[in-house]
Tab-separated table of C-alpha atoms and ligand atoms in Angstrom:
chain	number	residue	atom	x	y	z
A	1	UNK	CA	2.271	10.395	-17.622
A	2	UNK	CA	1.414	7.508	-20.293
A	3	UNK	CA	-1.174	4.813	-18.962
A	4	UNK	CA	0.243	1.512	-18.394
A	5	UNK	CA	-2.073	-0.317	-16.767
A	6	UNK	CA	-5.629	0.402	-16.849
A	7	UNK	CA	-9.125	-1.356	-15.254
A	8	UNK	CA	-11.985	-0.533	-17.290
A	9	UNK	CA	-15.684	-1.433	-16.370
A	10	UNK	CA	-14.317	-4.262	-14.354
A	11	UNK	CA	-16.178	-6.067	-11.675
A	12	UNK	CA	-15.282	-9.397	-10.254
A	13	UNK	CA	-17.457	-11.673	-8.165
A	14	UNK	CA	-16.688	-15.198	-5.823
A	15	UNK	CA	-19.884	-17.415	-5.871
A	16	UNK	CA	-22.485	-14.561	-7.296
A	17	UNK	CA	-20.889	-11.663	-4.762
A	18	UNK	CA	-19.549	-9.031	-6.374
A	19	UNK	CA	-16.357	-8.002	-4.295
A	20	UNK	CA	-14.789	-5.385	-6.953
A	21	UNK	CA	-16.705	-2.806	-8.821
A	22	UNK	CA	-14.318	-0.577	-10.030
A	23	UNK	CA	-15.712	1.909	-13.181
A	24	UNK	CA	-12.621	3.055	-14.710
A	25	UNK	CA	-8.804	2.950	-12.852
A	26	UNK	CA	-5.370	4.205	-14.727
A	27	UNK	CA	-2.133	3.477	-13.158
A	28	UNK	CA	0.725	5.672	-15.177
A	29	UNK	CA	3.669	4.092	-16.749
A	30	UNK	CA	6.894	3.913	-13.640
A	31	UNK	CA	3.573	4.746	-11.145
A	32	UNK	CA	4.297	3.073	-7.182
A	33	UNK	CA	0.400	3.120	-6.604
A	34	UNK	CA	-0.316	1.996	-2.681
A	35	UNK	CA	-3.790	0.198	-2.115
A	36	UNK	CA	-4.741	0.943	0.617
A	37	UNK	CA	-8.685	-0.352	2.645
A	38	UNK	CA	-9.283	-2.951	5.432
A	39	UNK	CA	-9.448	-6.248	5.387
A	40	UNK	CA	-12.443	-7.684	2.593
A	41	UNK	CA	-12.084	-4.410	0.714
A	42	UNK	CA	-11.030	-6.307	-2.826
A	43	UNK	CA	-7.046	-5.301	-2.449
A	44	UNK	CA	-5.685	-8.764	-2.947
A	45	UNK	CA	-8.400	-9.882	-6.136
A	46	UNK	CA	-7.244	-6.082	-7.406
A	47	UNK	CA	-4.070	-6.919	-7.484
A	48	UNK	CA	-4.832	-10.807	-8.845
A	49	UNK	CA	-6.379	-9.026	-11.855
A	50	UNK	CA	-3.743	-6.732	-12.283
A	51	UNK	CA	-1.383	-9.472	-12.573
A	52	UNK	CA	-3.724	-11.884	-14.386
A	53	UNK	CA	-3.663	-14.333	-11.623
A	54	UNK	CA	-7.181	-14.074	-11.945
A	55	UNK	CA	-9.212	-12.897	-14.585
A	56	UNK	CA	-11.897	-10.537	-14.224
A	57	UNK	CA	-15.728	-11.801	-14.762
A	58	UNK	CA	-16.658	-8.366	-15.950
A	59	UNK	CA	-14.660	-5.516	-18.094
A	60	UNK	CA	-10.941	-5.136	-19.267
A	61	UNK	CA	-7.466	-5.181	-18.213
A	62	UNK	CA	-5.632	-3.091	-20.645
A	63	UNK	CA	-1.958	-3.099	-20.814
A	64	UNK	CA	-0.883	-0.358	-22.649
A	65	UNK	CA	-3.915	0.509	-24.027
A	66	UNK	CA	-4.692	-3.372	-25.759
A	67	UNK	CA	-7.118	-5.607	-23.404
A	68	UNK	CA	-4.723	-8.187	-22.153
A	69	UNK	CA	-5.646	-12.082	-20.969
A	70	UNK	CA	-4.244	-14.649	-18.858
A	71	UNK	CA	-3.095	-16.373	-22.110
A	72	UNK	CA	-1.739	-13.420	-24.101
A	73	UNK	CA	2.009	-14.386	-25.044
A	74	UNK	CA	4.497	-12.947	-22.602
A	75	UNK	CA	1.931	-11.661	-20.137
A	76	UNK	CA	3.224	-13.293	-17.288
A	77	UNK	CA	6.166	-12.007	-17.744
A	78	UNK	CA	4.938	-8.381	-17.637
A	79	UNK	CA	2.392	-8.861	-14.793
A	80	UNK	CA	3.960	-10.776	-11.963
A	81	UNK	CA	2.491	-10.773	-8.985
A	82	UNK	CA	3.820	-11.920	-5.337
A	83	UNK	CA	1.242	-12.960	-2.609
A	84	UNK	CA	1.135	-12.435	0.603
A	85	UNK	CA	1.849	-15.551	1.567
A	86	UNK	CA	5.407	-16.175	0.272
A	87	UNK	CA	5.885	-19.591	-1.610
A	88	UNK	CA	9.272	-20.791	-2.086
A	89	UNK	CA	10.317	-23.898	-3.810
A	90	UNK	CA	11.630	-26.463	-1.354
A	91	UNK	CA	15.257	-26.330	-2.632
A	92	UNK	CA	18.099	-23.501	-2.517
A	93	UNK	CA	17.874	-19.733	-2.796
A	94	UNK	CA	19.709	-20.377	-6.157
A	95	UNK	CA	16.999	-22.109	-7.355
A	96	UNK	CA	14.468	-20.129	-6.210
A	97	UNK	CA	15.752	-17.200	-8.027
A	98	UNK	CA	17.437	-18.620	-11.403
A	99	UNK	CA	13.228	-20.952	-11.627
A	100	UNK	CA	11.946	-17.251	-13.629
A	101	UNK	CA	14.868	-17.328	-15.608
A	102	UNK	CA	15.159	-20.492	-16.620
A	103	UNK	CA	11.434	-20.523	-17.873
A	104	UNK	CA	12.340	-17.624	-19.690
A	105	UNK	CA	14.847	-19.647	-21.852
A	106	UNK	CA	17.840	-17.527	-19.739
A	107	UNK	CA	20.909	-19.946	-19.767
A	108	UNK	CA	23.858	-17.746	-19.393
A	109	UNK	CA	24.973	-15.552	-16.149
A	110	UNK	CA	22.845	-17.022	-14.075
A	111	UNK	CA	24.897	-16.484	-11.066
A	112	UNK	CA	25.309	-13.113	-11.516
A	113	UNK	CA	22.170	-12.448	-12.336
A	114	UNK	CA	21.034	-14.417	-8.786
A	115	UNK	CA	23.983	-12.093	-7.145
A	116	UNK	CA	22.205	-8.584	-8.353
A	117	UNK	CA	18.662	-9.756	-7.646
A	118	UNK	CA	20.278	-10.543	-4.269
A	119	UNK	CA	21.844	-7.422	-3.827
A	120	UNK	CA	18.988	-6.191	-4.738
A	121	UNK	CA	17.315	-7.008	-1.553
A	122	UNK	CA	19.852	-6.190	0.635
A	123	UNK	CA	21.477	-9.900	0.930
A	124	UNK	CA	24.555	-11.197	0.300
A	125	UNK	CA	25.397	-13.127	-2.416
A	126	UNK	CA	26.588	-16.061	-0.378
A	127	UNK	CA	22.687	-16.010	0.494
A	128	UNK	CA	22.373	-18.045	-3.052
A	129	UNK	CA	23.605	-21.134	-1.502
A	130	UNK	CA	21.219	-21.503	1.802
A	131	UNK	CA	17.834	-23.673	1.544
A	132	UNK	CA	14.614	-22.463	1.408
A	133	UNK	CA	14.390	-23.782	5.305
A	134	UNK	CA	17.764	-21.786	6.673
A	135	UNK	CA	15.961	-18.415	6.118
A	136	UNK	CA	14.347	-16.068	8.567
A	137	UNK	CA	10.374	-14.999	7.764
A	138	UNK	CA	11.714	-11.407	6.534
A	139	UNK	CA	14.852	-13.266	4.430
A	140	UNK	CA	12.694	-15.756	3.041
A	141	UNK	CA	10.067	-12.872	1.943
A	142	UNK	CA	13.274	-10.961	0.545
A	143	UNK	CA	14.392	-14.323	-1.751
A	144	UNK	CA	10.750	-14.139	-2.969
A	145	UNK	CA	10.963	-10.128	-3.687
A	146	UNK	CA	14.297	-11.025	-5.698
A	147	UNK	CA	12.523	-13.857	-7.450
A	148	UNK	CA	10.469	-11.415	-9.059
A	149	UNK	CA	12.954	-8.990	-9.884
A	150	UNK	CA	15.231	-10.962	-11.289
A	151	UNK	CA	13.267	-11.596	-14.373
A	152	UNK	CA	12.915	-7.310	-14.612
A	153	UNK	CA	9.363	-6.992	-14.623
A	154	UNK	CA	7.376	-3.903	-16.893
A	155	UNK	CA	4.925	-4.110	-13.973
A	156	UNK	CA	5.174	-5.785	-9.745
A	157	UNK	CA	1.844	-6.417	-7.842
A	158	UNK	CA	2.796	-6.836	-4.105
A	159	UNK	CA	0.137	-7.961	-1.681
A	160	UNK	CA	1.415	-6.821	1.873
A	161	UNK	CA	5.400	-7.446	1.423
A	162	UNK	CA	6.114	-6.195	4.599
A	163	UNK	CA	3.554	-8.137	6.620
A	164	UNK	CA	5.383	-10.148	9.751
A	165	UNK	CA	8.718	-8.642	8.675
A	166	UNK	CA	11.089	-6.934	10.899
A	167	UNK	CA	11.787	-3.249	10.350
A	168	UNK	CA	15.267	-3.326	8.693
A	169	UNK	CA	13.332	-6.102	5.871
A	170	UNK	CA	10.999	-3.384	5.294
A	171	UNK	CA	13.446	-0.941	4.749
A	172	UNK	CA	15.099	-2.956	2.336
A	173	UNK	CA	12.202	-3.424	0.258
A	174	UNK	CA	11.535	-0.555	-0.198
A	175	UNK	CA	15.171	0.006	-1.009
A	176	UNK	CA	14.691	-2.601	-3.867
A	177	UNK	CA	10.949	-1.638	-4.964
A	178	UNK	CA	12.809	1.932	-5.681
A	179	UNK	CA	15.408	1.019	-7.183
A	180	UNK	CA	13.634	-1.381	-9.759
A	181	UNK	CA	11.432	1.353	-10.869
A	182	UNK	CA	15.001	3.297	-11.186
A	183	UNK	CA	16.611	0.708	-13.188
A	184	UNK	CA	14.175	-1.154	-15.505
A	185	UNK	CA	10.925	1.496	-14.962
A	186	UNK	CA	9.147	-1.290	-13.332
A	187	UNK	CA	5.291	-0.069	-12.544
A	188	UNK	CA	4.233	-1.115	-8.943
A	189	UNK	CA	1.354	-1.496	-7.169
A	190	UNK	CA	1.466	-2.245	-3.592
A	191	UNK	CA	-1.238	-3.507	-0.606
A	192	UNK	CA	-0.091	-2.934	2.599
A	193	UNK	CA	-1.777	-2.373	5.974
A	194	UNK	CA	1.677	-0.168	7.262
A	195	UNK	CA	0.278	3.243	6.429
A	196	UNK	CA	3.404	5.090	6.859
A	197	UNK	CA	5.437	3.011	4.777
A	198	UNK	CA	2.896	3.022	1.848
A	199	UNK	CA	2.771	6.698	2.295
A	200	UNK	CA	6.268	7.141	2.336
A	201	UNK	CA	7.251	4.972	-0.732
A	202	UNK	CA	3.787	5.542	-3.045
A	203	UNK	CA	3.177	8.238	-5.757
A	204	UNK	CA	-0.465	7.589	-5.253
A	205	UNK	CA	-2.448	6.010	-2.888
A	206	UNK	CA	-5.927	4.300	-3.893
A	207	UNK	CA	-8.775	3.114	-1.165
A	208	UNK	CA	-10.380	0.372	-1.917
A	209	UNK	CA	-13.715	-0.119	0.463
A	210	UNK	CA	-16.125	-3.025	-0.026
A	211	UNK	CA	-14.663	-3.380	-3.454
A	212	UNK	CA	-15.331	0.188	-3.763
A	213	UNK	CA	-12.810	2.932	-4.913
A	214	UNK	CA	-12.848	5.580	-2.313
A	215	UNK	CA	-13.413	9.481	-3.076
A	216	UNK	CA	-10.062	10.841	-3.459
A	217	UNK	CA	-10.679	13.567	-1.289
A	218	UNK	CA	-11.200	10.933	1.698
A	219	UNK	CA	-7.691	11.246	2.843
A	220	UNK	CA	-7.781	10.047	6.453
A	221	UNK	CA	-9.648	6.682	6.648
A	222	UNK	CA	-9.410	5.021	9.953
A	223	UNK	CA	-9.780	1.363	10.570
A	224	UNK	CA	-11.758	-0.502	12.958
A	225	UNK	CA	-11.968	-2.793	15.191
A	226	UNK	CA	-13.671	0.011	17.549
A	227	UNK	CA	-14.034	-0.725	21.344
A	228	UNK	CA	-16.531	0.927	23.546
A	229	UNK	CA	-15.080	3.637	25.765
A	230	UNK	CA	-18.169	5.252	27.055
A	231	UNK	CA	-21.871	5.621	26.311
A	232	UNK	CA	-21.198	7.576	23.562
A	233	UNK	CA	-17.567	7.169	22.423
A	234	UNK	CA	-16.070	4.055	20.650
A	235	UNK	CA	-11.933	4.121	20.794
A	236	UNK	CA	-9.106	2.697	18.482
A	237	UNK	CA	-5.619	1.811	19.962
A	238	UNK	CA	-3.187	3.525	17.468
A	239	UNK	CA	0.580	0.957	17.729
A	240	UNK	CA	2.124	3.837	19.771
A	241	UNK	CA	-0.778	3.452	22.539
A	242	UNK	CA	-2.647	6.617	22.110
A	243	UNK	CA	-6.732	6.572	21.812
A	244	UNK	CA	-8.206	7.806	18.556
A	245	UNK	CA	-12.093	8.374	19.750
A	246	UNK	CA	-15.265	8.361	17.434
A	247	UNK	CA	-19.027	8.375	17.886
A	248	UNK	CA	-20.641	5.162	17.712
A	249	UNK	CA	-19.620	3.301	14.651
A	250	UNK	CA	-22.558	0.770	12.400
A	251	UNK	CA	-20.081	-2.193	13.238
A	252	UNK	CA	-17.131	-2.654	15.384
A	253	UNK	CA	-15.323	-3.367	12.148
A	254	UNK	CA	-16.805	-0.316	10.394
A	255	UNK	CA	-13.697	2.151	8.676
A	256	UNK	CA	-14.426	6.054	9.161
A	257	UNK	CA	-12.855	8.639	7.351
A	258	UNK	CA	-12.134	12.052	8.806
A	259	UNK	CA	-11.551	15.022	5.407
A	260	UNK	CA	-8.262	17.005	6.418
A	261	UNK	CA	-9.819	20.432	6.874
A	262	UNK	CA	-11.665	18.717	10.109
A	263	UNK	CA	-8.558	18.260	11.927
A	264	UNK	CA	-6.397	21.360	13.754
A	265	UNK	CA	-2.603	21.097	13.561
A	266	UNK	CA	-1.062	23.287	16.815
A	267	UNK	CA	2.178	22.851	18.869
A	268	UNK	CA	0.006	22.487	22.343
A	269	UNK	CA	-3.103	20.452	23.047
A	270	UNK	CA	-6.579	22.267	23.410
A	271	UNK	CA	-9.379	20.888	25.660
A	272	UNK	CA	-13.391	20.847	25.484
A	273	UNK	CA	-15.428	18.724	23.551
A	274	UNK	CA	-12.715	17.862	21.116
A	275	UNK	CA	-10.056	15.035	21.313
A	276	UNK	CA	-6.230	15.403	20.644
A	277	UNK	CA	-3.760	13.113	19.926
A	278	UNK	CA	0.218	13.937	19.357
A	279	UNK	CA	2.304	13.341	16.255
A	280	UNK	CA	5.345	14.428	14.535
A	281	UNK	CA	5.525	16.584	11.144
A	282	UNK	CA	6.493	14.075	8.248
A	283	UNK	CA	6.009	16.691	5.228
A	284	UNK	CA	4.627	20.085	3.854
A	285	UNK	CA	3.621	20.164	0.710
A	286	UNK	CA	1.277	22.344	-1.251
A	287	UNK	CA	-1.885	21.571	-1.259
A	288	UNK	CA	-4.742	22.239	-4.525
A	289	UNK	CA	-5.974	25.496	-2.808
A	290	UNK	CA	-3.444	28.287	-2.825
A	291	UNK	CA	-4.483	29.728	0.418
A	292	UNK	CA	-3.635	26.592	2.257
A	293	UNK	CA	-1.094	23.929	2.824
A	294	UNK	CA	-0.869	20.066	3.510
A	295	UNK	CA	0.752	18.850	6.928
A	296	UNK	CA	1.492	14.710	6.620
A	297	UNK	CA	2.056	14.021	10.632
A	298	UNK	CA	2.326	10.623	11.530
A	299	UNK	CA	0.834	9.081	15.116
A	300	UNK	CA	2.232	5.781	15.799
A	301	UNK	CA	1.058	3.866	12.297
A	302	UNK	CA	-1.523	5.902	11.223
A	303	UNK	CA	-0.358	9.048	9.029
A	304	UNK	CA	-3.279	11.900	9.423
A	305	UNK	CA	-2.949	14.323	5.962
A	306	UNK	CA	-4.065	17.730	7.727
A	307	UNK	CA	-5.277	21.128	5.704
A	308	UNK	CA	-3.478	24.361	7.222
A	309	UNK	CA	-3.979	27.953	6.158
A	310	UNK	CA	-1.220	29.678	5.026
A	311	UNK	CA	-1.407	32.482	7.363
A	312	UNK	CA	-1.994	30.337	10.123
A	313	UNK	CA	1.018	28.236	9.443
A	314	UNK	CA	3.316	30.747	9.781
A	315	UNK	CA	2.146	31.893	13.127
A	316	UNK	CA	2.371	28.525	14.051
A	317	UNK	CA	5.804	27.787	13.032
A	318	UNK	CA	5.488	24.302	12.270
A	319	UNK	CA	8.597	22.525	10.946
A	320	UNK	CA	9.474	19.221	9.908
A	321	UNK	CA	9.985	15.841	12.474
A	322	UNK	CA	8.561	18.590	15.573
A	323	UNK	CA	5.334	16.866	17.766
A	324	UNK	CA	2.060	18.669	16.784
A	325	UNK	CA	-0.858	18.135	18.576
A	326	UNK	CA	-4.009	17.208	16.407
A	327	UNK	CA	-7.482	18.367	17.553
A	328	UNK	CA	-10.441	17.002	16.176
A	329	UNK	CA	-14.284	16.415	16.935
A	330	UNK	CA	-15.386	12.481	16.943
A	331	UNK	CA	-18.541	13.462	15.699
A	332	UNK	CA	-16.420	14.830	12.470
A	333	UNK	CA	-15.676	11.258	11.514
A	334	UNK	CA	-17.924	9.810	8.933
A	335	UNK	CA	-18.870	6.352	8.977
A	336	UNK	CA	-17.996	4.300	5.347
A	337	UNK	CA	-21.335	2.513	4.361
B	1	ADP	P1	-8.369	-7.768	0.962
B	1	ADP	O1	-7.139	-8.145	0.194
B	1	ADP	O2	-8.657	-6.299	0.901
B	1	ADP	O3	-8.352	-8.278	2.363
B	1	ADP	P2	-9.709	-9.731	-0.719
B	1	ADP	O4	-9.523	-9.304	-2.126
B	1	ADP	O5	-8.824	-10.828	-0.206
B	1	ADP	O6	-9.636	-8.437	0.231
B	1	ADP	O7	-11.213	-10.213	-0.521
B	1	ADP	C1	-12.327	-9.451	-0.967
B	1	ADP	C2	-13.574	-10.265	-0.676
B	1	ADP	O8	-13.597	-11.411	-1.516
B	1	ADP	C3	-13.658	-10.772	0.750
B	1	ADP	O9	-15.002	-10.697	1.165
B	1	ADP	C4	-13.205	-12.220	0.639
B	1	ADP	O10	-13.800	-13.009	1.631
B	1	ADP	C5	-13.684	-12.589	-0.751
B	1	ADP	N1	-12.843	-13.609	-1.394
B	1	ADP	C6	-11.527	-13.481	-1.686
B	1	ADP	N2	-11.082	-14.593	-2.330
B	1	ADP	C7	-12.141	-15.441	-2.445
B	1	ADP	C8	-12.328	-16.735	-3.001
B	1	ADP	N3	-11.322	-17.375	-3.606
B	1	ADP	N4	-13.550	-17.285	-2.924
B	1	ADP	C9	-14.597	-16.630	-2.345
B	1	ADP	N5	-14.494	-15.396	-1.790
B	1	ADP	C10	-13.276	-14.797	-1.837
């Protein structure tokens, strides 16, 4: 796949910190890259740079392979970025939308063009007509989405889109990130703190950890905050209400990272020194050793990627959407420095 997008040398720093060191990154033309790393890791300034928001105080942004600035012509219009924090222009939804194409020098079919980027996001088009203060947190972050897509985009930065939105929101952005990649080969990269939905909709997934790129092979990270259970256990309260357990971590805050071969996949719990927790098959897939597989099982938010031997998976008969138990050892988890 070609290279659209590529960070090269690039470190940025806020008043003499550096909070991004990243040697050499390549995101591939069409790509849906998820960033993934806990709060502080550099995800949002990644994604600034990306979009030229913010420019870089070390190294190059290359857009297809030429270094690109905040002032090259037309950049904006290739890089767009939406924050977090939705902003919306205190007037209609109409005006909200047709703002990117008017700036573009767009005077014709503006309401249809308002209609698709609606429909786009899985609102009507009488939606074009409400003001920005008659929408719902997930509607208003929805108008925002369709902002950006209405002015086609080569490449989307998203900074946690589906943060504080209801579940049917997030399904229809992710509805609309896939089909803009569909329809105009939009490139996106995407924070998000929803594991299973980055999982689900990403080609790739990147860790970012104190402004660090993560070892690919670091598959399961698992964020803090940790709580003391016992003298020497420290526990995590996964959104379905099950413990995760791990030996004591530096900080409270600290992220660990448990490699997939460390963790057993089994249809019944086993007991001793190891914990278990339950979870239900999302994929199988192939993994770089031929002798083995890849389980993706997902426990409440957290997806765990899990290394199976091919033998041993077909004793074990494991199919997709059936509750596995996963057995690991806390001690197995490895602290991120
Ligand atoms: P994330 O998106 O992963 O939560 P950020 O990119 O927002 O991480 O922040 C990375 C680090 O940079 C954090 O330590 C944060 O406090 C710091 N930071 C972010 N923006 C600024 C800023 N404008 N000025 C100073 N420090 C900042």
């Amino acid at each position: 796949m070609e290279d659209i997008l590529r960070l090269h040398k690039v470190r940025h720093q806020y008043n003499g910190r550096t909070v991004l060191d990243i040697p050499d990154l390549k995101i591939g033309r069409g790509s849906i890259v998820g960033l993934a790393g806990p709060n502080g890791s550099g995800k949002s300034t990644m994604l600034k740079i990306l979009s030229l928001v913010e420019k870089c105080s070390h190294g190059t942004l290359f857009f297809e392979n030429k270094a690109i600035t905040p002032f090259a012509k037309g950049a904006r219009h290739l890089l767009t970025f939406l924050p977090q924090e939705t902003y919306l222009l205190k007037r209609s939804v109409f005006d909200n939308i047709s703002y990117g194409l008017k700036i573009r020098g767009q005077k014709k079919e503006l309401s249809l063009c308002v209609a698709q980027a609606l429909e786009l996001v899985g609102l009507s088009s009488s939606f074009a007509e409400r003001q920005w203060s008659e929408l719902s947190g997930g509607e208003a972050q929805r108008v925002a989405l369709a902002a950006r897509l209405a002015i086609k985009p080569a490449c989307l930065m998203l900074d946690e889109p589906t943060v504080s939105v209801d579940m049917e929101s997030a399904r229809n952005i992710r509805r609309a990130i896939l089909l803009a990649r569909q329809e105009w080969g939009t490139t996106l990269v995407i924070s998000s703190h929803h594991q299973s939905w980055l999982n689900d909709i990403s080609d790739r997934i990147v860790y970012l950890y104190n402004g660090r790129l993560l070892d690919y092979s670091y598959k399961n990270v698992l964020l803090g905050p940790w709580e003391k259970f016992s003298d020497e256990l420290f526990v995590v309260k996964m959104t379905d209400g099950q413990l995760l357990y791990a030996s004591k971590p530096p900080k409270a805050g600290s992220s660990g990272v448990i490699a997939p071969k460390d963790i057993r996949i089994s249809s019944s719990p086993s007991f001793g020194n190891e914990k278990n927790i339950s979870g239900f098959v999302t994929g199988i897939f192939a993994d770089n050793n031929p002798d083995s597989l890849c389980i993706h099982v997902v426990c409440g938010d957290q997806q765990f990627i899990v290394n199976i031997a091919v033998h041993a998976f077909q004793i074990a008969e494991i199919r997709p959407n059936q509750k596995v138990s996963l057995t690991y050892n806390p001690k197995d988890i490895v602290w991120l420095a």
